[in-house]
Structure formats: C-alpha cells, structure tokens
Coordinates of C-alpha atoms and ligand atoms in Angstrom, one line a residue:
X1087 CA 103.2 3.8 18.5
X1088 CA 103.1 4.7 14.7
X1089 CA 103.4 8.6 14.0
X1090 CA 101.8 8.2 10.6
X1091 CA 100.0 10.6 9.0
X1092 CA 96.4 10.0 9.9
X1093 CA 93.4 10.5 6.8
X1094 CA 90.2 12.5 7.4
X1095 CA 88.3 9.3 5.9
X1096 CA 90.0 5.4 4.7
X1097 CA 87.4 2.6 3.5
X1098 CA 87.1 -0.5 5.1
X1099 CA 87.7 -3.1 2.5
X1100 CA 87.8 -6.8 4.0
X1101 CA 88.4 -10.2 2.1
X1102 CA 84.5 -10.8 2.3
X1103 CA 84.4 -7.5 -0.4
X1104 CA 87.3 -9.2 -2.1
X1105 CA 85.6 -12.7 -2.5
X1106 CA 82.7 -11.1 -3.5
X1107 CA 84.0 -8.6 -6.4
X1108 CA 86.3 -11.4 -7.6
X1109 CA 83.3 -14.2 -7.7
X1110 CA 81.2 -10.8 -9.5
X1111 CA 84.2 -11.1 -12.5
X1112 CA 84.7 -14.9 -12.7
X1113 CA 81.1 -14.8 -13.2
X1114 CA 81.5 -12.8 -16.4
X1115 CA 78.4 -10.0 -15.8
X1116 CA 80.8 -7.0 -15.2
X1117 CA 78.2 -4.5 -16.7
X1118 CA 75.4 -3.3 -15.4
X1119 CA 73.2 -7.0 -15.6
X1120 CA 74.1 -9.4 -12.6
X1121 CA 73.0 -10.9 -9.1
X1122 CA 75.1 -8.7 -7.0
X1123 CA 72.9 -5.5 -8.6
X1124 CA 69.5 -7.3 -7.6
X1125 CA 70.9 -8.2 -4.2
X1126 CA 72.4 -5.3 -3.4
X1127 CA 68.8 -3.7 -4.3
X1128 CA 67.2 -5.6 -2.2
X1129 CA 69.6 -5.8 1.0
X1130 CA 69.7 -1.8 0.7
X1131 CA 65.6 -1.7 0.3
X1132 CA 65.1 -4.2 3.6
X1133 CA 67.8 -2.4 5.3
X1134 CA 65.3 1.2 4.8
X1135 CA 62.2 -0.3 5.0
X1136 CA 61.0 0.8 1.5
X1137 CA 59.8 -1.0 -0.9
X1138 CA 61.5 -0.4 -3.8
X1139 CA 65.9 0.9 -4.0
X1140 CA 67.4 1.2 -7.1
X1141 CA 71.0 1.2 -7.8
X1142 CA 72.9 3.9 -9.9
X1143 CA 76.0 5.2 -10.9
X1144 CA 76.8 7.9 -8.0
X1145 CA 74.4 9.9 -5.6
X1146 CA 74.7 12.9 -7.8
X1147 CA 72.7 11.2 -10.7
X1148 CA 70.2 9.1 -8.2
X1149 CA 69.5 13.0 -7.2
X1150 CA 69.1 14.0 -11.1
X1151 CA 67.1 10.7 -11.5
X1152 CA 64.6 11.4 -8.3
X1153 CA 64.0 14.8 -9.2
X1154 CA 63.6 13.4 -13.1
X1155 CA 61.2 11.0 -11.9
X1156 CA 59.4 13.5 -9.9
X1157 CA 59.0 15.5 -13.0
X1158 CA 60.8 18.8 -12.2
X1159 CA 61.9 21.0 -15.0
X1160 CA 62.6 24.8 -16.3
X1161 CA 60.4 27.2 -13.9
X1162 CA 60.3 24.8 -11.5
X1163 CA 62.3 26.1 -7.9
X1164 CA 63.4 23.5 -5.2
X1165 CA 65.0 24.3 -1.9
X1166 CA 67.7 23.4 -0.8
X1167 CA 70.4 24.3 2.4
X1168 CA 72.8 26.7 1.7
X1169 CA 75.4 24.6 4.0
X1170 CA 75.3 20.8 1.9
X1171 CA 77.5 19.3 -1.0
X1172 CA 77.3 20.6 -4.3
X1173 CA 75.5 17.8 -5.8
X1174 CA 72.3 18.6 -4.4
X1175 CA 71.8 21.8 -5.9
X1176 CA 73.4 20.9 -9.3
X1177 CA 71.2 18.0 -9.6
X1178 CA 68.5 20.4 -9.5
X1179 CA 70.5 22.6 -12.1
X1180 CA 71.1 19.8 -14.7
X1181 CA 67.1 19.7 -14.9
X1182 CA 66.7 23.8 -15.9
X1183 CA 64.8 24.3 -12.6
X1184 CA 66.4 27.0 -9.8
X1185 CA 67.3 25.6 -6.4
X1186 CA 66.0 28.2 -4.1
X1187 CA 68.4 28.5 -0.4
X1188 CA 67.6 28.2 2.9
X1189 CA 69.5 28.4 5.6
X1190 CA 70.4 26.1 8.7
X1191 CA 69.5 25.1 11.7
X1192 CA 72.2 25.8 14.3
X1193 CA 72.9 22.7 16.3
X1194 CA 71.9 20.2 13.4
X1195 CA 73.4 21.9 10.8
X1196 CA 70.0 20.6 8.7
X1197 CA 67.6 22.8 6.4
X1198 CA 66.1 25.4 8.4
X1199 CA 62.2 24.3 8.8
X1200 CA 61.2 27.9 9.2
X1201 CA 63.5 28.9 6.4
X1202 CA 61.9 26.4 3.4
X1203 CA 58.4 28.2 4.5
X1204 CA 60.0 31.5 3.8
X1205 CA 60.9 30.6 0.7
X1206 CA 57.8 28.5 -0.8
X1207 CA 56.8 30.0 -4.0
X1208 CA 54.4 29.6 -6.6
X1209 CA 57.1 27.6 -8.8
X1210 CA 58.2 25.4 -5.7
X1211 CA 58.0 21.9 -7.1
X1212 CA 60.2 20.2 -4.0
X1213 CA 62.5 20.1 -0.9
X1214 CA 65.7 18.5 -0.5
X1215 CA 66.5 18.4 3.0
X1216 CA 70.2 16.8 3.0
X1217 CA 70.9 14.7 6.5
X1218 CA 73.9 16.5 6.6
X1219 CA 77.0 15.0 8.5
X1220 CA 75.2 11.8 9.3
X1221 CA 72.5 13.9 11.0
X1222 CA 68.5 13.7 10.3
X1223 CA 66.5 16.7 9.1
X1224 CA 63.7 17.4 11.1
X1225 CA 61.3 15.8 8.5
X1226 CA 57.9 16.0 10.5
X1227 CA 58.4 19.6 10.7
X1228 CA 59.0 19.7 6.8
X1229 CA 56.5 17.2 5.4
X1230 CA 54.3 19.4 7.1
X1231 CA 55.3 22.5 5.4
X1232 CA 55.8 20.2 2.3
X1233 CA 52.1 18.7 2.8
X1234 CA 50.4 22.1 3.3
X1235 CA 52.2 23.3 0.3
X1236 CA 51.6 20.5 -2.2
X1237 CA 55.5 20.3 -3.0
X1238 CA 57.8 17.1 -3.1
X1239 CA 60.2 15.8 -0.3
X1240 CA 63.4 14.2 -1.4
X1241 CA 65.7 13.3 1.5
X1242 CA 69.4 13.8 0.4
X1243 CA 70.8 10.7 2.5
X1244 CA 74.2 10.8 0.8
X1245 CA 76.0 11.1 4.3
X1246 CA 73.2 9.1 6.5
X1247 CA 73.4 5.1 5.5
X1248 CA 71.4 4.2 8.7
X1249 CA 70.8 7.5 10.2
X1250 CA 67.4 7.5 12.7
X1251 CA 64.4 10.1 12.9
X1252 CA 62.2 9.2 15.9
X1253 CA 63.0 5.8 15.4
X1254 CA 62.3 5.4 11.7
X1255 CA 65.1 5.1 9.6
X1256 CA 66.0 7.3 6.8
X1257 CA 64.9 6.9 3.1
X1258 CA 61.8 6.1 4.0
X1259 CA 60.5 9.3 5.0
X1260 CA 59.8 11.4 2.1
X1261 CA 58.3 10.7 -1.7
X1262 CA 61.8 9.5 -2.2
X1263 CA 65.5 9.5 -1.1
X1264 CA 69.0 9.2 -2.7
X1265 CA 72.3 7.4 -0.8
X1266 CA 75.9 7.7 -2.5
X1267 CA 78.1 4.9 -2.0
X1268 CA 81.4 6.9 -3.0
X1269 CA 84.5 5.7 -1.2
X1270 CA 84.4 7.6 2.0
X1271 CA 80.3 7.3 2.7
X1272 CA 79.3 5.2 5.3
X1273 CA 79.9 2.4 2.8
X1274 CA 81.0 2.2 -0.8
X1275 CA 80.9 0.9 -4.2
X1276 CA 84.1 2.6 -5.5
X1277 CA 81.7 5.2 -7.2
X1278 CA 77.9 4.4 -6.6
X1279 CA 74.3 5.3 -5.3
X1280 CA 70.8 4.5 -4.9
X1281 CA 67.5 5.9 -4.6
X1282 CA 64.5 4.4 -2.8
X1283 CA 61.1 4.7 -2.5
X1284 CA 57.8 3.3 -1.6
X1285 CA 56.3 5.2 -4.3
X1286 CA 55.5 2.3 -7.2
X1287 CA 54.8 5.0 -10.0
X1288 CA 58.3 7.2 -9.0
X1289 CA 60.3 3.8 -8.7
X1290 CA 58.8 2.5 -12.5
X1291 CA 59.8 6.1 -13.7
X1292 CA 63.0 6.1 -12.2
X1293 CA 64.5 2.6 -13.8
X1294 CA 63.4 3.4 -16.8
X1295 CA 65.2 6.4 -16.9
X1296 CA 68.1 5.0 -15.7
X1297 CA 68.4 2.8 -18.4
X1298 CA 68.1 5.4 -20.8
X1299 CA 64.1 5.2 -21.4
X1300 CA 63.6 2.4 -23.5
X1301 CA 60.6 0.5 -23.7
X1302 CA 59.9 -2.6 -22.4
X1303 CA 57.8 -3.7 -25.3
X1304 CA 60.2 -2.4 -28.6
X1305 CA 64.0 -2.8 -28.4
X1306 CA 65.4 0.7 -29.1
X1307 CA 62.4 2.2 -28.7
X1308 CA 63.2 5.3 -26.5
X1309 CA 59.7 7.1 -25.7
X1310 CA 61.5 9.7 -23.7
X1311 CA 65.1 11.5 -22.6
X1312 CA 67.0 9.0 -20.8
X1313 CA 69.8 8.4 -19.1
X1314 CA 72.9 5.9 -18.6
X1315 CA 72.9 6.0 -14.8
X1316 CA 73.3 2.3 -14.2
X1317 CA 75.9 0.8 -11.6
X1318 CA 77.9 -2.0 -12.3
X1319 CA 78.1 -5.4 -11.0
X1320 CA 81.3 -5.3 -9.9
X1321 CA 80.3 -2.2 -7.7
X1322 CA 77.7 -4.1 -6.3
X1323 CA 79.7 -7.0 -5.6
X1324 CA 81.6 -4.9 -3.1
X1325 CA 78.3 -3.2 -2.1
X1326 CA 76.9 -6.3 -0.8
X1327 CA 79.9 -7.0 1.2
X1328 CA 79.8 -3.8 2.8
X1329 CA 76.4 -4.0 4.2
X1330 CA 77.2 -6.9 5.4
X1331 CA 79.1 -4.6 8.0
X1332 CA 77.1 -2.1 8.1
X1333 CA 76.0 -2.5 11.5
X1334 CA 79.1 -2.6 12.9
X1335 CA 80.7 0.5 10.9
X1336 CA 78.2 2.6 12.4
X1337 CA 78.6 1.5 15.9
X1338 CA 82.3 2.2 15.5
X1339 CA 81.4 5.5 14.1
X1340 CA 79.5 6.0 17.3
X1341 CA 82.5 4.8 19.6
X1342 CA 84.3 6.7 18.2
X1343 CA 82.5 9.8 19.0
X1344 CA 82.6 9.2 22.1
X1345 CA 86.1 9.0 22.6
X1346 CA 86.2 12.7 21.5
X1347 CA 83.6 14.0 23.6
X1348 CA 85.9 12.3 26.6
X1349 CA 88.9 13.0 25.2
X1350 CA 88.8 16.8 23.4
X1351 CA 88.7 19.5 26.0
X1352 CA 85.1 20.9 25.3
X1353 CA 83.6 24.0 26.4
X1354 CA 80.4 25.9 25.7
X1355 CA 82.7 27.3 22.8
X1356 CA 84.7 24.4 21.3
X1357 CA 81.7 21.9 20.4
X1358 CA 81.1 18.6 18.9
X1359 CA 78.1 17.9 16.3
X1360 CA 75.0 18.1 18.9
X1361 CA 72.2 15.2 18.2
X1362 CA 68.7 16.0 18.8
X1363 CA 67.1 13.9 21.1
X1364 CA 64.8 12.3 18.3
X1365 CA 67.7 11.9 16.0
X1366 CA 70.1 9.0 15.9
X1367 CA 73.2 10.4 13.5
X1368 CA 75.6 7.8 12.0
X1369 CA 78.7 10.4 12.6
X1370 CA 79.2 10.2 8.9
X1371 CA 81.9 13.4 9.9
X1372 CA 83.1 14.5 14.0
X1373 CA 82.3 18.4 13.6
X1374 CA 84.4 20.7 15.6
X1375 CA 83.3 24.5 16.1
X1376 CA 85.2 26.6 17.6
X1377 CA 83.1 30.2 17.8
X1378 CA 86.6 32.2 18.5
X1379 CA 87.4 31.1 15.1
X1380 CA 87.0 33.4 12.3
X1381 CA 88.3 31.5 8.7
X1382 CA 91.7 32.4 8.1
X1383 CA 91.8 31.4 12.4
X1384 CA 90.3 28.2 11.1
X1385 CA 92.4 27.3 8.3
X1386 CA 95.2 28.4 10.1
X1387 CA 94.0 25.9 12.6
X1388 CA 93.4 22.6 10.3
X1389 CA 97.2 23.7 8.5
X1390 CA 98.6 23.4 12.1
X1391 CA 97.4 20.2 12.1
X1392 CA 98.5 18.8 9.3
X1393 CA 102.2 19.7 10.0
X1394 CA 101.4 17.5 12.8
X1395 CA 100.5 14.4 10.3
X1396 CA 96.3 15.0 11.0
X1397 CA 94.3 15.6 8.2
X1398 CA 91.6 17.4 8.6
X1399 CA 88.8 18.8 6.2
X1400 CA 86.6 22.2 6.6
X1401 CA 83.0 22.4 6.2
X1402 CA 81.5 22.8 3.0
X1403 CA 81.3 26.2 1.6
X1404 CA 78.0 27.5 1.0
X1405 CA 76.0 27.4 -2.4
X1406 CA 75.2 31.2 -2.1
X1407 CA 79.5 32.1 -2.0
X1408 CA 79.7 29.7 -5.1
X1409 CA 79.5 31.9 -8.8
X1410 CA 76.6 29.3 -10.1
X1411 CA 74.1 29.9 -7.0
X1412 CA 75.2 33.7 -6.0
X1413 CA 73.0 35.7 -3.7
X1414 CA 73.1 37.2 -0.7
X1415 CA 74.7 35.1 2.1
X1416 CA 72.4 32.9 4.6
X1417 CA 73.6 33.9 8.0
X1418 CA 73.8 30.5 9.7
X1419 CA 75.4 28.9 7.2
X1420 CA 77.8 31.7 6.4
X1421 CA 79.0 31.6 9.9
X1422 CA 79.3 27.8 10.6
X1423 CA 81.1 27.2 7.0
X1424 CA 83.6 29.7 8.0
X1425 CA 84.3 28.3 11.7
X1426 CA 83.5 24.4 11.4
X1427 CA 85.8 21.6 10.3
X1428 CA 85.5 18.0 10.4
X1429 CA 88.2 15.1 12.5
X1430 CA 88.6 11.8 11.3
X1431 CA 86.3 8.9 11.4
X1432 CA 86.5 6.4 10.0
X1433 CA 86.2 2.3 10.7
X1434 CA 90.1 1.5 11.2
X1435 CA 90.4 4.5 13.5
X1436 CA 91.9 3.3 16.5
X1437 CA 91.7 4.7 20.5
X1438 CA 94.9 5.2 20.4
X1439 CA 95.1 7.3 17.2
X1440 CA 91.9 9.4 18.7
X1441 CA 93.8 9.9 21.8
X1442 CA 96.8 11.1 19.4
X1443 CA 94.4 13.7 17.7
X1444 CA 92.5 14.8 20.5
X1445 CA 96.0 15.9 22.5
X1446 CA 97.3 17.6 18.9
X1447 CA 93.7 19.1 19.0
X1448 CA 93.5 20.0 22.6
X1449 CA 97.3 21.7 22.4
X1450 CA 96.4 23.9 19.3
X1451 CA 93.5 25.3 20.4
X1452 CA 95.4 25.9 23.5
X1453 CA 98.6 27.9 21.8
X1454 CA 95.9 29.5 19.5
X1455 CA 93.3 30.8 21.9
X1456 CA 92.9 34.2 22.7
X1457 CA 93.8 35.5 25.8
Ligands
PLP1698 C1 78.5 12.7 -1.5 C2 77.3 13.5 -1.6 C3 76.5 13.6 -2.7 C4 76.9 13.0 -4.1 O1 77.3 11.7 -4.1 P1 78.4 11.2 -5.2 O2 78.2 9.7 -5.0 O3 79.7 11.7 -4.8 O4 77.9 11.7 -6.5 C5 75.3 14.3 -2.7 N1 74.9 14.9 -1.6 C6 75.6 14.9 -0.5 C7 75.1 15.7 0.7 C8 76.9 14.2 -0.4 O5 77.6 14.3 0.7

C-alpha cells in the first residue's frame, strides 16, 4: 500500500483530453476561433438546460462579464455571502459597485435567505448566491426576495458543475450563472469558465463584451468598454473531453462521500457537509466541522495531518476579515471559517486511500479532543 502524500484536489486528465487538445493544435486554431469553443458551448448549454453558455477565460471574468452585461456600475450594491471565494465579491468591485454581505445558512453553508432581505437597499442592483462547496442555494427562497425587490439573481456555480435544486439543475435558475473550469473544479480547462443564460438580450451583451465590444457591422468599431475575456481552443479541446466524464466524476464524488460518512467516526459534533433534502450537491469539497475546534485548534489540526502526508485545506476566510471588504463580522460565517476544513476528493481518490485518511482523521481528533 503506497504511503504517498495524498492532495486535497488532482485533475483527471485521460487520453480522450489528450486526443482532443492535440487534434485542437494540429488543427492550427489555437486562439480563441475553433470547433472545440462552439462545442464545448453547446455540450455545456444542453448539459444546464439553458439556452445560451458562453465560454471565457476563468470564472472570475464570466462574473465581471454577467454582472457587465447585467449593467451594474458605481452606486450600484450587490450581495454577496460573507463565507465564498474572493472572486465573487471582486468581480463586483472591478465594476465600482459595493458588494453588500450576508451571512450563511448553517447546514448549507449558502447565502442566508433571511440575510439578503436584511440587507436590500435602495442601490441593490443584484444577488450572487454562490453554490458553495458543490451545494445549491436555496434559490426559490431568493428569487422571491429577488422578484419582490426588482433586483438581479446571478448564481455563482464555480464549485456546482451539475449540482441539483428540486430537481432542476443549476445555471438555469437565475437571470444568469457563471462556472469556472480551473484545474481543481469539477472539471477543467487549465484556466477557464462560462456563463449561461436563457436570457437572449444578457447572452448578446455578454459576447460582445467578451470580445472587447466591437461591432458586428464595422471592423474596429468599438461602441463600448470591452473586454478580452475569450478562452482558447486549446482549453476547450480539453473541456470537451472532460464533460465527456462528467457524469461519472460526479458519481465518484458522491461515492466517495459516502465512504467518509461510513468510515470517519461522526458525532453530533464532528460533521460532514449536510444536503438538504431538495438539494443534490456534487461534493465539489468533503467539509469537516468539528464545533470543539476553535482556529488555532483547527490549524493545529490540518498541520497534524500533513506530517502524516494528507493535505488538507481550511474553509475560506470571510470577505468581512479581508482589508478590501472590512466590517463588522457575520456571525455564521465567522464561526464556520474558523472551525471548517475541507478532505480530499477528487476522481482518482481511491477506497483505500479514504480508508487511510479517515483512520489519520479518526486518531487526531481522538489524541486532540478534550477530555
Ligand atoms: C473558483 C471560484 C471562482 C473563480 O473561478 P476562477 O476560474 O478561478 O477565476 C469564483 N467563485 C467561486 C465560488 C469559486 O470557487
């Protein structure tokens, strides 16, 4: 049995990719013109139900570009979690508008309903719930809010390729969404999103924006600030390829799963991510919390582990700790960045290896727990 040092997160790269990217450079289109960029749009849009997904450069600029094409600017507000990647509120930064926080919910780990209705103001433009970990936002609950309050929904999907809300899948269920296909997402490009819609107006606006604005009708003709934000064939070569698979990486993200539920000793105080029973999560992360963990008990924790060759990574910290978004901290999300971390899972990860980390697991929490 190998004693290797096992990754939080390793792509899944197979010779169908390779055949693929190599036919993508024999064919000569390496830029950003190509079949593999219109198949890839296509496969992607068929695999959301939506009618329109357009391929970018990374899921931080399809955010830029939805909220772009959604016309938010200086004054504008739009909330976002506390408890989520940077991206999402920087993308609303790059524009001059303020992302406003809200907190969590506690067994999602999802935007807060309750909490984006606390926070509506005058200047609210739109909501980013983020389907954080591979988990859905409760999106009824916030198109509601979002409906009543004549603001904007974009789903951050970055982490949810697949991900289910009452049966529908993600994407779709909002004005527009945004995917990143960066190398440990559900799958990859190298570097790489998409955005998707059924919106015909917010798609038009969006591609030509991602190809820095100009018009159709005069070459060089730029009626408007642009961007480059285009991906590149090559990166959709491999894209293709890898949603090929895309069913079976996320039933092996699910297997997975369960092997730690059987496998880690759980209590009512050492938990795995909870699912909603109207949710289907892809598992993009396994989330342990431990509520005897403070953060230096935590870190301590994941360093432990590490000596013991499993890598491990902590939650994310929250936007309101960070010197760009500073306020006052968000209690749920204060206390679940400090005490959450995140296991390994990925598509190569075997049963034995999640046996190996679930007795390292299992044994630290049992030298470290108080008596
Ligand atoms: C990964 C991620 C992004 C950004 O995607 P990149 O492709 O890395 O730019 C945005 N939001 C969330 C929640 C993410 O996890």
């Amino acid at each position: 049995m190998s004693q290797s040092f096992i990754p939080i997160s390793e792509p899944s790269i197979g010779s169908r990719e390779e055949e693929l990217v190599l036919a993508a450079v024999r064919s000569g289109w390496v830029s950003s013109i190509g079949e593999y960029i219109d198949r890839l749009e296509s496969v992607f849009a068929n695999f959301c139900s939506v009618k329109h997904a357009i391929a970018v450069s990374n899921g931080t600029t399809a955010l830029h570009l939805a909220l772009a094409s959604l016309g938010i600017g200086p004054g504008d507000e739009v909330i976002v979690p506390d408890l989520t990647f940077v991206a999402t509120a920087n993308a609303v930064a790059y524009l001059g508008a303020t992302p406003v926080l809200a907190d969590v919910e506690p067994d999602t780990l999802c935007i807060s309903p309750s909490s984006i209705a606390k926070n509506i103001s005058t200047r609210t433009k739109a909501v980013i719930p983020v389907h954080l970990y591979g988990h859905p936002a409760d999106m009824d609950e916030i198109q509601n809010i979002a409906t009543t309050s004549g603001i904007k929904v974009v789903e951050d999907a970055a982490e949810a390729h697949g991900a289910e809300y009452k049966s529908r899948r993600v994407g779709g269920l909002s004005d527009c969404a945004i995917f990143s296909f960066y190398g440990n997402k559900i799958v990859t490009t190298g570097e790489g999103g998409v955005l998707t819609t059924n919106d015909d107006s917010i798609a038009s606006k969006a591609r030509h924006l991602r190809d820095h604005a100009m018009s159709k009708q005069r070459r060089y003709w730029h009626d408007e600030l642009g961007f480059n934000y285009r991906m590149t064939n090559l990166q959709a070569a491999l894209g293709v390829a890898q949603m090929e698979r895309i069913k079976e990486f996320i039933e092996k993200r699910a297997e997975i799963m369960q092997w730690y539920r059987e496998l880690l000793d759980l209590t009512e105080s050492v938990r795995l991510n909870a699912t909603k029973n109207w949710a289907k999560s892809v598992y993009w992360m396994v989330c342990l919390e431990v509520d005897w963990f403070d953060e230096i008990a935590r870190d301590r924790f994941m360093q432990e582990l590490r000596t013991r060759g499993i890598d491990t990574r902590p939650y994310f910290c929250t936007l309101s700790s960070m010197p760009m978004y500073a306020q006052v901290p968000l209690p749920i999300a204060a206390r679940k960045s400090q005490i959450g971390l995140n296991l390994p899972c990925y598509f190569k990860l075997s049963r034995i290896q999640v046996e190996r980390i679930a007795r390292e697991v299992n044994s630290v929490l049992d030298e470290m727990r108080p008596q």
